[in-house]
């Protein structure tokens, strides 16, 4: 009988799915976020053929060197900025991710942040709880109806946000590397500066890469209207956080809604936590029972398919798969 392939599980795989995986693979447990190269001995590492992990696992050259038999690494996330993709592709390690199943959940948090900012809902809750209401009315806020929503990035999530914004009678504009035919009827393509200049709410939906790191900085913030809000449910480091804090303090923009930050978890002494015009969330875009289940189903299916020689549903470096076929 063929030996089952050894796989690292470094993600919250629920018991029923773990059982299914164990029928086909020999599971090696690595606590989520810990470096398998530090947790496992050399003999065990040498036998690892697959891995399912969160974005807290850095799949870099050092880890690839520590796992010389690795064939597939399956991210329990749509983002893959934890992976050195060039190094993985060079080593012919297939990288998988979980696109599609979390679009609605992330779009919901985007819309939620937009409403919290424009209607000041978080401060309104504190206002009532503190008894301040008994002393006077809550300050007026701003409508989003009829305003312009700008989307930086028009992928799957951006399109769901655009569709949702239509229900609020918003005008939706977007900027992408190129105009997207799938955005037709949903949003109007504009150039990048125009997006920053004309958006009343600007929402970020681009992946983190060497090119996008700090791509929203002082210059972009200064292009924005002083009444505009910036929302980020993508990755923290695409925004230069120091520049953003400065802009929020100076009133260059009206506020920000952030589900992601440069440092996560965000410490309570971060200047962001002291700013009244910021609404913060703990990187929870995809964090619902239903969506996380769909994500882990897909991540484990990708891993099992790849190891069984079947084309996984979602591959980041499909060229590795094609070269094998
Ligand atoms: O941040 C979450 C993801 O990339 O799936």
Short mmCIF file of C-alpha atoms and ligand atoms in Angstrom, two decimals:
data_model
loop_
_atom_site.label_atom_id
_atom_site.label_comp_id
_atom_site.label_asym_id
_atom_site.label_seq_id
_atom_site.Cartn_x
_atom_site.Cartn_y
_atom_site.Cartn_z
CA UNK A 1 0.00 0.00 0.00
CA UNK A 2 1.23 3.48 -0.86
CA UNK A 3 2.13 5.62 2.12
CA UNK A 4 -0.13 8.59 2.70
CA UNK A 5 1.52 11.95 1.97
CA UNK A 6 2.51 13.90 5.08
CA UNK A 7 0.88 17.31 5.34
CA UNK A 8 1.23 20.16 7.80
CA UNK A 9 -2.01 21.50 9.23
CA UNK A 10 -1.40 24.99 10.61
CA UNK A 11 -4.93 26.38 10.35
CA UNK A 12 -8.22 25.89 12.21
CA UNK A 13 -9.48 22.79 10.36
CA UNK A 14 -12.77 21.59 11.92
CA UNK A 15 -12.95 17.97 13.15
CA UNK A 16 -15.11 16.55 10.31
CA UNK A 17 -12.85 18.03 7.67
CA UNK A 18 -9.75 16.90 9.56
CA UNK A 19 -11.14 13.35 9.51
CA UNK A 20 -11.64 13.53 5.76
CA UNK A 21 -8.12 14.86 5.31
CA UNK A 22 -6.71 12.14 7.58
CA UNK A 23 -8.21 9.44 5.31
CA UNK A 24 -5.91 10.61 2.53
CA UNK A 25 -3.00 12.26 4.31
CA UNK A 26 -0.84 11.85 7.37
CA UNK A 27 -1.45 15.05 9.40
CA UNK A 28 1.42 16.82 11.12
CA UNK A 29 0.10 19.48 13.48
CA UNK A 30 1.79 22.89 13.68
CA UNK A 31 0.08 25.49 15.90
CA UNK A 32 -1.40 28.30 13.79
CA UNK A 33 1.12 31.03 13.13
CA UNK A 34 4.13 29.07 14.32
CA UNK A 35 7.01 28.44 11.96
CA UNK A 36 7.02 24.76 10.89
CA UNK A 37 10.81 24.99 10.47
CA UNK A 38 11.09 25.73 14.20
CA UNK A 39 8.45 23.29 15.40
CA UNK A 40 9.34 20.17 13.40
CA UNK A 41 12.52 18.11 13.36
CA UNK A 42 14.59 17.75 10.19
CA UNK A 43 13.50 14.15 9.52
CA UNK A 44 9.83 15.02 9.68
CA UNK A 45 10.29 18.20 7.65
CA UNK A 46 12.01 16.25 4.88
CA UNK A 47 8.84 14.20 4.36
CA UNK A 48 6.29 17.02 4.21
CA UNK A 49 4.55 17.18 0.80
CA UNK A 50 1.71 19.55 1.55
CA UNK A 51 0.62 22.28 3.91
CA UNK A 52 -2.53 24.19 4.75
CA UNK A 53 -1.79 27.38 6.66
CA UNK A 54 -2.99 30.86 7.48
CA UNK A 55 -1.41 34.11 6.33
CA UNK A 56 0.54 34.10 9.60
CA UNK A 57 2.83 31.42 8.16
CA UNK A 58 5.59 33.02 6.14
CA UNK A 59 6.08 30.78 3.13
CA UNK A 60 9.47 32.25 2.27
CA UNK A 61 12.72 30.91 0.88
CA UNK A 62 13.86 29.75 4.33
CA UNK A 63 10.68 27.71 4.90
CA UNK A 64 10.80 26.31 1.37
CA UNK A 65 14.40 25.22 2.04
CA UNK A 66 13.29 23.63 5.32
CA UNK A 67 10.56 21.64 3.50
CA UNK A 68 12.43 20.18 0.52
CA UNK A 69 9.65 17.73 -0.49
CA UNK A 70 6.87 20.34 -0.39
CA UNK A 71 4.63 20.21 -3.48
CA UNK A 72 1.68 22.37 -2.45
CA UNK A 73 0.97 25.06 0.11
CA UNK A 74 -2.68 25.94 0.49
CA UNK A 75 -3.51 29.31 2.05
CA UNK A 76 -6.59 29.57 4.26
CA UNK A 77 -7.09 33.08 2.82
CA UNK A 78 -7.59 34.77 -0.49
CA UNK A 79 -4.55 37.00 0.10
CA UNK A 80 -1.13 35.45 -0.35
CA UNK A 81 1.23 38.23 0.66
CA UNK A 82 2.64 35.76 3.22
CA UNK A 83 4.11 33.81 0.31
CA UNK A 84 7.29 34.54 -1.61
CA UNK A 85 5.58 33.63 -4.86
CA UNK A 86 8.69 33.86 -7.02
CA UNK A 87 10.61 31.54 -4.69
CA UNK A 88 7.70 29.07 -4.52
CA UNK A 89 7.30 29.06 -8.29
CA UNK A 90 11.06 28.55 -8.77
CA UNK A 91 10.87 25.61 -6.40
CA UNK A 92 7.75 24.35 -8.29
CA UNK A 93 5.64 24.55 -5.14
CA UNK A 94 1.99 25.09 -6.06
CA UNK A 95 0.33 27.88 -4.07
CA UNK A 96 -3.45 27.75 -3.58
CA UNK A 97 -5.85 30.26 -2.03
CA UNK A 98 -9.57 30.79 -1.37
CA UNK A 99 -11.01 33.35 -3.80
CA UNK A 100 -14.73 33.84 -4.31
CA UNK A 101 -16.13 32.45 -1.09
CA UNK A 102 -15.47 35.53 1.05
CA UNK A 103 -16.44 38.35 -1.27
CA UNK A 104 -19.85 38.97 0.32
CA UNK A 105 -18.51 38.93 3.89
CA UNK A 106 -15.70 41.40 3.14
CA UNK A 107 -18.07 43.62 1.15
CA UNK A 108 -20.45 43.64 4.13
CA UNK A 109 -17.72 44.94 6.46
CA UNK A 110 -16.81 47.56 3.85
CA UNK A 111 -20.40 48.81 3.70
CA UNK A 112 -20.66 48.60 7.49
CA UNK A 113 -17.58 50.78 7.93
CA UNK A 114 -18.93 53.24 5.38
CA UNK A 115 -22.18 53.58 7.33
CA UNK A 116 -20.38 53.81 10.67
CA UNK A 117 -18.24 56.65 9.33
CA UNK A 118 -20.89 58.63 7.51
CA UNK A 119 -23.54 58.31 10.26
CA UNK A 120 -21.05 58.24 13.18
CA UNK A 121 -22.74 55.11 14.52
CA UNK A 122 -19.97 53.98 16.88
CA UNK A 123 -19.84 57.37 18.63
CA UNK A 124 -23.65 57.39 18.67
CA UNK A 125 -23.67 54.18 20.69
CA UNK A 126 -21.25 55.65 23.25
CA UNK A 127 -23.33 58.85 23.31
CA UNK A 128 -26.45 56.97 24.38
CA UNK A 129 -24.68 54.66 26.88
CA UNK A 130 -22.94 57.56 28.60
CA UNK A 131 -26.19 59.45 29.19
CA UNK A 132 -25.01 62.36 27.01
CA UNK A 133 -28.30 62.15 25.10
CA UNK A 134 -30.18 63.41 28.17
CA UNK A 135 -28.18 66.63 27.88
CA UNK A 136 -28.62 67.32 24.17
CA UNK A 137 -29.00 65.90 20.66
CA UNK A 138 -26.29 63.96 18.83
CA UNK A 139 -24.48 66.08 16.19
CA UNK A 140 -25.73 65.81 12.60
CA UNK A 141 -23.89 63.40 10.31
CA UNK A 142 -23.65 62.95 6.53
CA UNK A 143 -25.70 61.08 3.93
CA UNK A 144 -24.07 58.53 1.69
CA UNK A 145 -27.03 58.55 -0.71
CA UNK A 146 -26.12 60.37 -3.90
CA UNK A 147 -22.43 60.43 -2.97
CA UNK A 148 -19.53 58.97 -4.93
CA UNK A 149 -17.92 55.72 -3.87
CA UNK A 150 -14.46 55.15 -5.33
CA UNK A 151 -13.04 51.66 -5.48
CA UNK A 152 -9.31 51.23 -5.75
CA UNK A 153 -9.16 47.72 -7.19
CA UNK A 154 -12.03 46.10 -9.04
CA UNK A 155 -11.74 42.39 -8.45
CA UNK A 156 -14.36 40.06 -7.05
CA UNK A 157 -14.75 41.94 -3.76
CA UNK A 158 -14.81 45.35 -5.43
CA UNK A 159 -17.61 44.20 -7.71
CA UNK A 160 -19.74 43.01 -4.78
CA UNK A 161 -19.18 46.34 -3.00
CA UNK A 162 -20.15 48.18 -6.20
CA UNK A 163 -23.36 46.18 -6.43
CA UNK A 164 -24.20 46.85 -2.78
CA UNK A 165 -23.50 50.58 -3.21
CA UNK A 166 -26.09 50.75 -5.97
CA UNK A 167 -28.72 49.96 -3.34
CA UNK A 168 -27.63 53.18 -1.61
CA UNK A 169 -28.01 55.18 -4.83
CA UNK A 170 -24.30 55.90 -4.85
CA UNK A 171 -22.35 56.76 -7.94
CA UNK A 172 -19.53 54.21 -8.18
CA UNK A 173 -16.20 54.89 -9.85
CA UNK A 174 -13.11 52.69 -9.85
CA UNK A 175 -9.50 52.47 -10.76
CA UNK A 176 -7.71 49.27 -11.63
CA UNK A 177 -4.52 48.48 -13.50
CA UNK A 178 -6.80 48.15 -16.50
CA UNK A 179 -10.42 48.76 -17.28
CA UNK A 180 -12.50 45.71 -16.34
CA UNK A 181 -15.28 44.62 -18.71
CA UNK A 182 -17.01 42.88 -15.77
CA UNK A 183 -17.42 46.29 -14.11
CA UNK A 184 -19.54 47.53 -17.00
CA UNK A 185 -22.87 48.82 -15.72
CA UNK A 186 -21.61 48.70 -12.12
CA UNK A 187 -18.94 51.37 -11.99
CA UNK A 188 -17.17 53.90 -14.17
CA UNK A 189 -13.43 53.68 -14.81
CA UNK A 190 -11.42 56.77 -13.88
CA UNK A 191 -7.71 57.46 -13.65
CA UNK A 192 -6.02 57.03 -10.28
CA UNK A 193 -5.73 60.69 -9.29
CA UNK A 194 -9.30 61.33 -10.34
CA UNK A 195 -10.41 58.51 -8.05
CA UNK A 196 -8.73 60.12 -5.04
CA UNK A 197 -9.96 63.59 -5.98
CA UNK A 198 -13.63 62.84 -6.56
CA UNK A 199 -14.53 60.02 -4.13
CA UNK A 200 -16.64 60.85 -1.08
CA UNK A 201 -15.80 57.38 0.20
CA UNK A 202 -12.71 55.63 -1.12
CA UNK A 203 -12.48 51.90 -0.48
CA UNK A 204 -9.33 49.87 -1.03
CA UNK A 205 -9.55 46.43 -2.68
CA UNK A 206 -6.05 45.76 -3.98
CA UNK A 207 -3.70 42.98 -2.89
CA UNK A 208 -0.48 43.71 -1.01
CA UNK A 209 2.66 43.35 -3.11
CA UNK A 210 6.01 45.10 -3.46
CA UNK A 211 4.31 47.53 -5.89
CA UNK A 212 1.28 48.29 -3.73
CA UNK A 213 3.06 48.61 -0.33
CA UNK A 214 2.53 52.20 0.89
CA UNK A 215 1.01 53.05 -2.50
CA UNK A 216 -1.52 55.26 -0.68
CA UNK A 217 0.56 57.94 1.02
CA UNK A 218 0.71 61.66 1.70
CA UNK A 219 0.30 62.54 -1.97
CA UNK A 220 -2.87 60.49 -2.44
CA UNK A 221 -4.35 61.64 0.89
CA UNK A 222 -3.80 65.25 -0.07
CA UNK A 223 -5.71 64.67 -3.30
CA UNK A 224 -8.77 63.58 -1.30
CA UNK A 225 -11.61 65.87 -0.21
CA UNK A 226 -11.52 67.03 3.42
CA UNK A 227 -15.01 65.52 3.77
CA UNK A 228 -13.97 62.13 2.36
CA UNK A 229 -13.59 58.79 4.16
CA UNK A 230 -10.97 56.13 3.45
CA UNK A 231 -11.85 52.48 4.02
CA UNK A 232 -9.38 49.60 4.01
CA UNK A 233 -10.52 45.98 4.22
CA UNK A 234 -7.64 44.72 2.04
CA UNK A 235 -4.19 44.78 3.67
CA UNK A 236 -2.85 47.39 6.10
CA UNK A 237 0.53 48.06 4.49
CA UNK A 238 -0.98 49.27 1.20
CA UNK A 239 -1.55 52.52 3.12
CA UNK A 240 1.32 54.48 4.63
CA UNK A 241 -0.16 54.46 8.13
CA UNK A 242 2.01 57.30 9.47
CA UNK A 243 0.81 59.52 6.59
CA UNK A 244 -2.78 58.46 7.25
CA UNK A 245 -2.54 59.31 10.96
CA UNK A 246 -1.11 62.70 10.04
CA UNK A 247 -3.94 63.31 7.53
CA UNK A 248 -6.59 62.28 10.07
CA UNK A 249 -5.10 64.60 12.70
CA UNK A 250 -4.81 67.51 10.28
CA UNK A 251 -8.31 67.08 8.83
CA UNK A 252 -6.91 66.41 5.35
CA UNK A 253 -9.63 63.73 5.18
CA UNK A 254 -12.68 63.33 7.40
CA UNK A 255 -12.13 59.82 8.67
CA UNK A 256 -11.02 56.25 8.08
CA UNK A 257 -12.53 52.81 8.53
CA UNK A 258 -9.84 50.19 8.94
CA UNK A 259 -10.27 46.44 9.18
CA UNK A 260 -6.54 45.98 8.53
CA UNK A 261 -3.47 47.82 9.79
CA UNK A 262 0.28 47.77 9.32
CA UNK A 263 0.67 45.98 12.64
CA UNK A 264 -1.81 43.26 13.58
CA UNK A 265 -2.99 42.74 16.24
CA UNK A 266 -3.05 46.52 16.68
CA UNK A 267 -1.76 47.49 20.14
CA UNK A 268 -4.02 49.76 22.21
CA UNK A 269 -1.31 52.43 22.35
CA UNK A 270 -1.37 52.86 18.56
CA UNK A 271 -2.16 56.50 17.67
CA UNK A 272 -5.02 55.12 15.56
CA UNK A 273 -6.85 54.08 18.74
CA UNK A 274 -6.78 57.68 20.01
CA UNK A 275 -8.32 59.21 16.90
CA UNK A 276 -12.05 59.96 17.15
CA UNK A 277 -12.52 59.97 13.37
CA UNK A 278 -11.43 56.34 12.92
CA UNK A 279 -13.50 53.17 13.13
CA UNK A 280 -11.42 50.06 13.74
CA UNK A 281 -12.10 46.37 13.29
CA UNK A 282 -9.88 43.39 14.10
CA UNK A 283 -9.25 42.06 10.55
CA UNK A 284 -12.69 40.42 10.52
CA UNK A 285 -13.70 40.87 6.86
CA UNK A 286 -14.12 37.13 6.30
CA UNK A 287 -14.69 36.22 9.95
CA UNK A 288 -18.18 34.72 9.95
CA UNK A 289 -18.97 31.08 10.71
CA UNK A 290 -20.33 30.51 7.22
CA UNK A 291 -17.55 32.20 5.30
CA UNK A 292 -14.69 30.74 7.33
CA UNK A 293 -16.19 27.28 6.85
CA UNK A 294 -16.39 27.82 3.09
CA UNK A 295 -12.79 29.04 3.11
CA UNK A 296 -11.39 26.09 5.03
CA UNK A 297 -13.42 23.66 2.87
CA UNK A 298 -11.82 25.20 -0.21
CA UNK A 299 -8.32 25.36 1.29
CA UNK A 300 -8.39 21.68 2.30
CA UNK A 301 -9.96 20.63 -1.02
CA UNK A 302 -7.21 22.51 -2.88
CA UNK A 303 -4.56 20.66 -0.85
CA UNK A 304 -6.12 17.22 -1.30
CA UNK A 305 -6.78 17.74 -5.01
CA UNK A 306 -3.23 18.88 -5.70
CA UNK A 307 -1.75 15.90 -3.86
CA UNK A 308 -4.10 13.50 -5.68
CA UNK A 309 -3.04 14.88 -9.05
CA UNK A 310 -6.36 16.63 -9.65
CA UNK A 311 -6.46 20.26 -10.66
CA UNK A 312 -7.29 22.36 -7.57
CA UNK A 313 -10.10 24.89 -7.85
CA UNK A 314 -7.93 27.88 -6.91
CA UNK A 315 -4.25 28.20 -7.76
CA UNK A 316 -2.13 31.33 -7.51
CA UNK A 317 0.81 30.11 -9.60
CA UNK A 318 -1.06 27.90 -12.07
CA UNK A 319 2.08 27.69 -14.20
CA UNK A 320 3.51 25.24 -11.66
CA UNK A 321 0.49 23.00 -12.18
CA UNK A 322 0.66 23.30 -15.96
CA UNK A 323 4.34 22.37 -15.95
CA UNK A 324 3.48 19.18 -14.03
CA UNK A 325 0.68 18.09 -16.35
O1 LIG B 1 -7.55 38.58 4.93
C1 LIG B 1 -8.12 37.60 4.57
C2 LIG B 1 -7.82 36.88 3.38
O2 LIG B 1 -6.87 37.23 2.66
O3 LIG B 1 -8.52 35.90 3.10
#
